[in-house]
Every structure is written in structure tokens, then in C-alpha cells.
Coordinates of C-alpha atoms in Angstrom, one line a residue:
M1 CA 2.0 50.1 47.8
S2 CA -1.1 48.2 46.6
A3 CA -0.9 44.6 45.4
P4 CA -1.1 44.0 41.7
T5 CA -4.4 43.0 40.5
T6 CA -5.0 40.3 37.8
S7 CA -7.8 41.1 35.4
P8 CA -10.1 38.2 34.6
P9 CA -9.8 36.8 31.0
R10 CA -11.9 38.5 28.5
S11 CA -14.6 36.4 26.8
D12 CA -13.0 37.2 23.3
D13 CA -9.7 35.8 24.5
T14 CA -11.5 32.6 25.7
A15 CA -13.3 32.3 22.3
A16 CA -10.1 32.7 20.4
S17 CA -8.3 30.2 22.5
A18 CA -11.1 27.7 21.9
R19 CA -11.1 28.3 18.1
I20 CA -7.3 27.8 18.2
L21 CA -7.7 24.3 20.0
L22 CA -10.7 23.4 17.6
G23 CA -8.6 24.2 14.7
R24 CA -5.8 22.1 15.9
T25 CA -8.0 19.1 16.2
L26 CA -10.2 19.4 13.2
T27 CA -8.3 21.4 10.5
P28 CA -5.8 19.5 8.2
Q29 CA -2.5 21.3 8.4
S30 CA -1.3 21.4 4.8
R31 CA -2.4 21.0 1.2
N32 CA -0.2 17.8 1.2
F33 CA -2.3 16.5 4.0
L34 CA -5.6 17.2 2.2
L35 CA -4.3 15.8 -1.1
V36 CA -3.1 12.5 0.3
L37 CA -6.1 12.0 2.6
G38 CA -8.7 13.1 0.0
T39 CA -7.2 10.8 -2.7
T40 CA -7.1 7.9 -0.3
L41 CA -10.7 8.2 0.8
F42 CA -11.8 8.5 -2.8
L43 CA -10.0 5.2 -3.7
V44 CA -11.4 3.4 -0.8
G45 CA -14.9 4.6 -1.5
V46 CA -14.4 3.5 -5.3
G47 CA -13.1 0.0 -3.8
L48 CA -16.1 -0.4 -1.7
V49 CA -18.5 0.2 -4.6
M50 CA -16.6 -2.1 -7.0
V51 CA -16.1 -4.9 -4.4
L52 CA -19.9 -4.8 -4.0
S53 CA -20.4 -5.1 -7.7
S54 CA -17.7 -7.6 -8.5
S55 CA -18.2 -10.0 -5.5
S56 CA -22.0 -10.2 -5.4
V57 CA -22.4 -13.1 -7.8
D58 CA -19.5 -15.3 -6.1
S59 CA -20.8 -14.2 -2.6
F60 CA -24.3 -15.4 -3.4
L61 CA -23.1 -18.7 -4.8
D62 CA -21.1 -19.2 -1.6
N63 CA -24.3 -18.8 0.4
K64 CA -23.3 -15.5 1.8
G65 CA -25.8 -13.4 0.1
F66 CA -25.2 -10.8 -2.5
F67 CA -23.7 -8.4 0.1
G68 CA -21.4 -10.9 1.9
G69 CA -18.1 -9.8 0.3
F70 CA -19.1 -6.2 0.5
W71 CA -20.0 -6.1 4.3
K72 CA -16.7 -7.9 5.0
Q73 CA -14.8 -5.2 3.1
A74 CA -16.8 -2.3 4.5
T75 CA -16.0 -3.7 8.1
Y76 CA -12.4 -3.4 7.4
A77 CA -12.8 0.1 5.9
V78 CA -14.8 1.2 9.0
L79 CA -11.9 0.0 11.0
G80 CA -9.1 1.3 9.0
I81 CA -10.1 4.7 8.3
P82 CA -10.2 5.6 12.0
L83 CA -7.0 3.8 12.5
M84 CA -5.4 5.8 9.8
L85 CA -6.6 9.1 11.4
V86 CA -5.3 7.9 14.8
I87 CA -1.9 7.0 13.5
S88 CA -1.8 10.4 11.8
R89 CA -1.6 12.0 15.3
I90 CA 1.4 9.9 16.3
P91 CA 4.6 12.0 16.2
V92 CA 7.5 11.1 13.9
S93 CA 9.8 10.6 16.8
F94 CA 7.7 7.6 18.0
W95 CA 8.4 5.7 14.8
K96 CA 12.1 6.6 14.8
R97 CA 12.4 5.1 18.5
W98 CA 10.5 1.9 17.8
A99 CA 11.6 1.0 14.3
W100 CA 13.5 -2.0 15.3
L101 CA 10.7 -3.2 17.4
V102 CA 8.1 -2.7 14.6
L103 CA 10.3 -4.7 12.4
A104 CA 10.8 -7.6 14.9
A105 CA 7.1 -7.7 15.3
G106 CA 6.5 -8.0 11.6
L107 CA 9.2 -10.8 11.3
V108 CA 7.7 -12.8 14.2
L109 CA 4.1 -12.6 12.6
Q110 CA 5.6 -13.7 9.2
M111 CA 7.3 -16.6 10.9
L112 CA 3.9 -17.8 12.4
V113 CA 3.0 -18.7 8.8
F114 CA 5.1 -21.9 9.1
T115 CA 3.6 -22.9 12.5
P116 CA 0.2 -24.7 12.9
L117 CA -1.4 -21.3 12.8
G118 CA -0.4 -20.8 9.2
F119 CA -2.5 -22.1 6.2
D120 CA -2.4 -21.9 2.4
G121 CA -4.5 -19.5 0.4
G122 CA -4.2 -19.1 -3.4
G123 CA -1.5 -21.5 -3.8
N124 CA 0.7 -19.7 -1.2
R125 CA 1.4 -20.4 2.4
N126 CA 1.2 -16.7 3.5
W127 CA -1.7 -16.6 5.9
I128 CA -2.3 -17.1 9.7
A129 CA -5.5 -17.7 11.7
L130 CA -5.9 -16.7 15.3
G131 CA -9.4 -18.1 16.1
P132 CA -12.0 -16.4 13.7
I133 CA -9.5 -13.9 12.8
N134 CA -7.1 -14.4 9.8
G135 CA -4.7 -12.3 8.0
Q136 CA -1.7 -12.0 5.6
P137 CA 1.4 -10.9 7.9
S138 CA 3.5 -10.1 4.8
E139 CA 1.3 -7.1 4.3
L140 CA 2.3 -5.9 7.8
L141 CA 5.8 -6.8 7.1
K142 CA 5.9 -4.3 4.1
L143 CA 5.0 -1.5 6.4
A144 CA 7.4 -2.6 9.1
L145 CA 10.2 -2.8 6.7
A146 CA 9.5 0.6 5.3
I147 CA 9.6 2.2 8.8
W148 CA 12.7 0.3 9.7
L149 CA 14.6 1.3 6.5
G150 CA 13.7 4.9 7.1
G151 CA 15.1 4.7 10.7
I152 CA 18.3 2.8 10.0
L153 CA 19.2 4.8 6.8
S154 CA 18.6 8.2 8.3
R155 CA 20.8 7.4 11.2
K156 CA 23.6 6.3 8.9
L157 CA 23.1 9.0 6.3
D158 CA 26.7 10.5 6.6
L159 CA 28.2 7.0 6.1
L160 CA 26.2 5.9 3.1
G161 CA 29.0 6.9 0.7
N162 CA 30.7 3.7 1.9
W163 CA 29.2 0.4 0.2
K164 CA 29.6 -1.4 3.5
H165 CA 27.4 1.1 5.4
A166 CA 25.0 1.4 2.5
L167 CA 24.2 -2.3 2.4
I168 CA 24.8 -3.5 6.0
P169 CA 22.6 -4.1 7.8
V170 CA 20.0 -3.3 5.1
F171 CA 20.8 -6.1 2.8
P172 CA 20.9 -9.0 5.4
V173 CA 17.8 -7.9 7.1
A174 CA 15.9 -7.3 3.9
A175 CA 17.0 -10.7 2.6
L176 CA 15.6 -12.2 5.9
A177 CA 12.3 -10.5 5.4
L178 CA 12.0 -11.4 1.7
G179 CA 13.2 -14.8 2.4
L180 CA 10.4 -15.6 4.8
V181 CA 7.9 -14.4 2.3
L182 CA 9.5 -16.2 -0.5
A183 CA 9.5 -19.5 1.6
G184 CA 5.7 -19.3 1.5
Q185 CA 5.8 -19.2 -2.4
D186 CA 4.5 -15.6 -2.6
L187 CA 6.6 -14.3 -5.4
G188 CA 4.4 -11.3 -6.3
T189 CA 4.8 -9.9 -2.7
V190 CA 8.4 -10.6 -2.8
V191 CA 8.8 -8.4 -6.0
I192 CA 6.9 -5.5 -4.3
M193 CA 9.1 -5.7 -1.1
A194 CA 12.1 -5.7 -3.2
G195 CA 11.1 -2.6 -5.0
L196 CA 10.4 -1.0 -1.5
V197 CA 13.8 -1.7 -0.3
I198 CA 15.4 -0.3 -3.6
G199 CA 13.2 2.7 -3.2
A200 CA 14.3 3.4 0.3
L201 CA 18.0 3.1 -0.7
F202 CA 17.4 5.5 -3.6
F203 CA 15.7 8.1 -1.5
A204 CA 18.5 7.8 1.0
N205 CA 20.9 9.0 -1.9
V206 CA 22.8 5.6 -2.0
K207 CA 24.9 5.5 -5.1
L208 CA 23.3 3.7 -7.9
R209 CA 26.4 1.5 -8.4
F210 CA 26.0 0.1 -4.9
L211 CA 22.5 -1.0 -5.9
A212 CA 23.8 -3.0 -8.9
V213 CA 24.7 -6.1 -6.8
P214 CA 21.4 -6.4 -4.9
V215 CA 19.4 -5.8 -7.9
A216 CA 21.4 -8.4 -9.9
A217 CA 21.0 -10.8 -7.0
G218 CA 17.2 -10.2 -7.0
L219 CA 16.8 -10.7 -10.7
L220 CA 18.9 -13.9 -10.5
L221 CA 16.6 -15.2 -7.6
F222 CA 13.5 -14.3 -9.6
V223 CA 14.7 -16.3 -12.5
V224 CA 15.7 -19.4 -10.4
M225 CA 12.3 -19.3 -8.4
A226 CA 10.6 -19.1 -11.9
I227 CA 12.6 -22.0 -13.3
L228 CA 12.0 -24.2 -10.2
S229 CA 8.3 -23.8 -10.3
P230 CA 6.5 -25.3 -13.2
N231 CA 3.4 -23.2 -12.8
R232 CA 5.3 -20.0 -12.7
M233 CA 7.3 -20.8 -15.6
A234 CA 4.1 -21.8 -17.5
R235 CA 2.5 -18.4 -16.7
I236 CA 5.6 -16.5 -18.0
M237 CA 5.6 -18.5 -21.2
T238 CA 1.9 -17.8 -21.5
F239 CA 2.5 -14.1 -21.0
L240 CA 5.1 -14.2 -23.8
D241 CA 2.6 -15.9 -26.1
D242 CA 0.7 -13.1 -27.9
E243 CA -2.1 -15.4 -29.0
C244 CA -2.4 -17.2 -25.5
L245 CA -3.6 -20.5 -27.1
D246 CA -4.0 -22.3 -23.7
Y247 CA -7.4 -20.8 -23.4
E248 CA -9.0 -23.3 -20.9
N249 CA -6.1 -23.3 -18.5
L250 CA -3.5 -20.6 -17.8
C251 CA -4.9 -18.2 -20.5
W252 CA -8.4 -18.2 -19.1
Q253 CA -7.9 -15.4 -16.6
P254 CA -5.8 -13.0 -18.6
L255 CA -8.1 -13.4 -21.7
H256 CA -11.4 -12.8 -19.8
G257 CA -9.6 -9.8 -18.0
T258 CA -8.7 -8.4 -21.5
W259 CA -12.3 -9.1 -22.8
A260 CA -13.8 -7.4 -19.8
L261 CA -11.9 -4.2 -20.6
A262 CA -12.9 -4.5 -24.3
N263 CA -16.6 -4.9 -23.3
G264 CA -16.5 -1.6 -21.4
G265 CA -15.5 0.4 -24.2
V266 CA -15.2 4.2 -23.4
F267 CA -18.4 4.6 -21.2
G268 CA -18.6 1.1 -19.8
L269 CA -21.7 -1.0 -19.5
G270 CA -22.8 0.7 -16.3
L271 CA -22.3 0.0 -12.7
G272 CA -23.3 -3.5 -11.7
N273 CA -23.6 -4.7 -15.3
S274 CA -20.5 -6.5 -15.6
R275 CA -20.8 -9.9 -17.5
E276 CA -17.4 -11.4 -16.5
K277 CA -18.2 -11.4 -12.9
Y278 CA -20.8 -14.2 -13.5
S279 CA -18.0 -16.8 -12.7
W280 CA -16.0 -16.1 -15.9
L281 CA -13.3 -14.0 -14.5
P282 CA -11.4 -15.6 -11.5
A283 CA -10.4 -13.2 -8.7
A284 CA -12.8 -10.5 -10.0
S285 CA -13.0 -8.8 -6.6
N286 CA -9.3 -8.8 -5.8
D287 CA -6.5 -9.2 -8.2
Y288 CA -8.7 -8.5 -11.3
I289 CA -10.8 -5.9 -10.0
F290 CA -9.5 -3.3 -12.4
A291 CA -10.8 -5.4 -15.3
I292 CA -14.3 -5.0 -13.7
I293 CA -13.8 -1.3 -13.3
G294 CA -13.0 -1.0 -17.0
E295 CA -16.0 -3.2 -17.9
E296 CA -18.5 -1.3 -15.9
L297 CA -17.1 2.2 -15.8
G298 CA -15.3 2.1 -19.2
L299 CA -12.1 3.8 -20.2
I300 CA -13.3 7.0 -18.4
G301 CA -13.6 5.0 -15.1
A302 CA -10.3 3.3 -15.5
V303 CA -8.5 6.5 -16.3
V304 CA -9.9 8.2 -13.3
V305 CA -8.5 5.4 -11.1
L306 CA -5.2 5.9 -12.8
V307 CA -5.2 9.7 -12.3
M308 CA -6.1 9.1 -8.5
F309 CA -3.0 7.1 -8.0
V310 CA -0.8 9.6 -9.9
L311 CA -2.3 12.4 -7.6
L312 CA -1.4 10.3 -4.6
A313 CA 2.2 9.9 -5.9
V314 CA 2.2 13.7 -6.4
G315 CA 1.3 14.0 -2.7
F316 CA 4.0 11.7 -1.6
V317 CA 6.7 13.5 -3.7
R318 CA 5.6 16.8 -2.3
I319 CA 5.9 15.6 1.2
I320 CA 9.4 14.3 0.4
R321 CA 10.5 17.4 -1.3
G322 CA 9.1 19.5 1.6
S323 CA 10.9 17.7 4.5
S324 CA 14.3 18.2 5.8
D325 CA 14.1 15.1 7.9
P326 CA 15.8 12.2 6.2
F327 CA 13.6 9.6 8.1
V328 CA 10.4 11.3 6.5
R329 CA 12.0 11.3 3.2
I330 CA 13.2 7.8 3.1
T331 CA 10.1 6.2 4.8
T332 CA 7.8 8.3 2.5
G333 CA 9.8 7.1 -0.5
A334 CA 9.6 3.4 0.5
I335 CA 5.8 3.6 1.0
M336 CA 5.4 5.4 -2.3
V337 CA 7.3 2.7 -4.2
W338 CA 5.2 0.0 -2.4
I339 CA 1.8 1.4 -2.9
I340 CA 2.1 3.2 -6.3
G341 CA 4.3 0.5 -7.6
Q342 CA 2.0 -2.3 -6.6
A343 CA -0.9 -0.3 -8.1
F344 CA 0.8 -0.1 -11.5
V345 CA 2.0 -3.8 -11.3
N346 CA -1.7 -4.9 -10.7
I347 CA -2.9 -2.7 -13.6
G348 CA 0.0 -3.9 -15.7
V349 CA -1.1 -7.6 -15.1
V350 CA -4.8 -6.9 -16.1
L351 CA -3.5 -5.1 -19.3
R352 CA -1.2 -8.1 -20.0
L353 CA 1.9 -5.9 -19.9
L354 CA 3.2 -8.1 -17.1
P355 CA 2.8 -11.9 -16.3
V356 CA 0.4 -12.8 -13.6
L357 CA 1.9 -12.0 -10.1
G358 CA -1.1 -12.0 -7.9
V359 CA -0.8 -8.7 -6.2
P360 CA -4.0 -6.8 -5.2
L361 CA -4.9 -3.2 -6.2
P362 CA -4.3 -1.0 -3.1
F363 CA -7.4 0.5 -1.5
I364 CA -9.7 -1.0 -4.2
S365 CA -9.2 -4.9 -4.3
A366 CA -11.0 -6.9 -1.7
G367 CA -8.8 -8.0 1.2
G368 CA -8.9 -7.0 4.8
T369 CA -5.2 -7.1 5.8
A370 CA -4.1 -5.3 2.6
L371 CA -6.6 -2.5 3.2
L372 CA -5.8 -2.0 6.9
T373 CA -2.1 -2.0 6.4
S374 CA -2.3 0.4 3.4
L375 CA -4.4 2.7 5.5
A376 CA -2.0 2.6 8.3
A377 CA 0.8 3.4 5.9
I378 CA -1.2 6.5 4.7
G379 CA -1.7 7.4 8.4
I380 CA 2.1 7.6 8.9
I381 CA 2.4 9.8 5.7
L382 CA -0.4 12.1 7.1
A383 CA 1.6 12.3 10.4
F384 CA 4.6 13.4 8.3
A385 CA 2.4 16.1 6.4
R386 CA 0.9 17.2 9.8
E387 CA 4.4 18.0 11.3
Q388 CA 5.6 19.6 8.2
A389 CA 2.8 22.1 8.6
S390 CA 3.3 22.6 12.5
P391 CA 5.9 25.3 12.6
P392 CA 4.2 27.9 10.4
R393 CA 0.7 27.1 12.0
L394 CA 2.2 27.6 15.7
A395 CA 3.9 30.8 14.4
A396 CA 0.6 32.1 13.0
E397 CA -1.2 31.1 16.3
G398 CA 1.6 33.0 18.3
R399 CA 0.8 36.1 16.1
S400 CA -2.9 35.9 16.6
R401 CA -2.4 35.8 20.4
S402 CA -0.4 38.9 20.4

């Protein structure tokens, strides 16, 4: 009886295996993946162009050259995009397992604001400096909170019909995180984080009546903080004043933002031709960069940016609807409320639909920590989209082998 012989692998089998491995590495695995990734890269590209234009004058006056602000933002983009792609390869199970640790790290970094490492910026104590590197830990805390909320609420999903399980430990931990940021006087970031928490509870299917108490408590806290701060109260009163008569003080920024949009008209003055960026509009490269977009690119450019954020929201919703994993749904919902909500709050401030809150436009405004954290959040969303597409892809690969 002769021994069985093993035939060597054929060259076409080897080529097919190589194509499969290459496809796993290079090919996005779903339309949702492509939609979120493409929209994000487009917004980052628009942001780099507009930061170059809007920051050139102020950068030159600060002796950094016309490209100083742009190179700084471009450096963070060069770091952030590969970071996003690396995070997109991390399995969902990793974030479930380490959600508490991620939140603890975010809280510790936020506490460093109140040590000698912390310093003031823009009237808020919300920054830390580690040697030549400085950043805003509250941006990292947003992402940590979204991951933790997804982890804790998904594990308690069957118990959320009871208000105690719905609000504990979510409410105390969220109150701690928001309180640390509020202690640094950054009310705008607190508003976005509060929306993130409510969004996570909503996508966890917590009963709306359970949310009434935390929402009412948040609104009461907002009113109290506004009353206790003369500057915030003045800004709110200025917002309520249609004529905005305090031109040389609190009305200066909102009025010049409105005039920038009016100057742009439908087609804009042309890229680089903004007039307001010549030291007329404060924060032209960050909080009010949408005004420069409207001035240089006109109504058409502003609408394109709005459409991109709507498309990004569509990608988020499709991932939520296509997932059977509650962790994916809740975390994606929280990140969606954070990024899309912050975008529309920023745009609402520029359009004078909201009082000045001081939050950047995601992916577009100048700001390294905000860009890195937002791209990291998108990386997690891409990981969710990748895992959703894995079962049908693996099945197709199995059929091709047979």
C-alpha cells in the first residue's frame, strides 16, 4: 500500500491567497466605511486649506511666517490620519474590555489641569503642558466618556427599564467628568459633553422620562453658571439683543462674523481673499472659521461643508442601524452627538442662532488636540464598520477557496 502523496500548491492557488490577504489589508470592507472615511478626509482637507488662509495674517504678525499656523495644523493631521487608520484595525472587544481604564486615564489627565502643569487659555483653565507639548485633556475625556458609556450601558441593557440602573453609575460618573471640566470654566465643552451623555442614554433605549431629571439638572446648572459669571451673562444678553449695540466689546466678534458671511455672498470673494481675517475677526482660524469659509467660498462653500457633516451623520446612523451589538450602537450614537452636535453648535454661533460658546468646528478649526481626538473617534467608528462587514467578506472568501 503506497504512502499518500501531497501535491504541491498550484501557482494560481498561491496567487488567489495573496489577493485575499492584500484585499483584507487594503480594501475597505463596507460602504459605511468608505462614507465615513471619505467624508472625514474631505473635511480635514478643507480644514487645512481654510486654516492656511484664515491664520496667515495672525501668524505673520506673531513672527511665525504666513505658514506658521498651517504647518502646525498639518503636523497634527499627518499624525492623526495614520492614528485613525491604526485604531480602525483594533477589534471592538478591546474597547469593551478596557473602557473603565480609558475613562480613568481621561479623568486623571483632566485633573492635571489643576496642577502646576495646567494653564489658562482663552479665559478657561483647560490646558496642560508637558514640556514643549501642550493639549486640552477635555477633548480626550469626551472620547473616553463615549467609550465608557457604550461599555457600561451595553452590559446593563436588560436592566435599563429600572431608573436606578439607567442613571447609576452613569449619572455620578458623568457628573464627575463634567464637573472637572466645568471647574476650569469651559462651559461650551460641558454643553457638548452633556449632549454626548444624553445621546448615549437615548441610543441605549433608556426611557425618556428617566432623562427628565438629569436634563433639568443640567439646564439649572447652566443657568446658575451663567448668572454667576458676569461675562457669560453679558454674552447671553448680547445674543438676545437683535441690534447688538455693544459694538466695540462683546458684539465685535459676532457682528464681524455676520459681516464676513454677508461679504461672501453666493460665490465668495475667492480663496485667500478674506477681509475679516486682517485682525478684524477674533478666532478666525478656530471658533469662527466657518465665517471665513462663508466669506471666501460663499454660500456654496458653506453649504458644501454642511452637506459633508450631514453625510457623516448618515454614515453614523447606517452603522448604528446595521449593528446588533449594543456597545457599537451606543458608542457610535454618543460620538455622533458629540461631533455632529458640536459642528452645528459652532455653525449656529457663527450664524448668531446661539450665544458664543467657544467650541471649535470638528476637523476644520485649528487645534491639535481636537483634531487628533476627533480622528481617533472616527477610527473607532471605522473599526465598527469594518467588523460589521467581516462576516459576509469571510463567507465570500470561503466560497472563492472552494
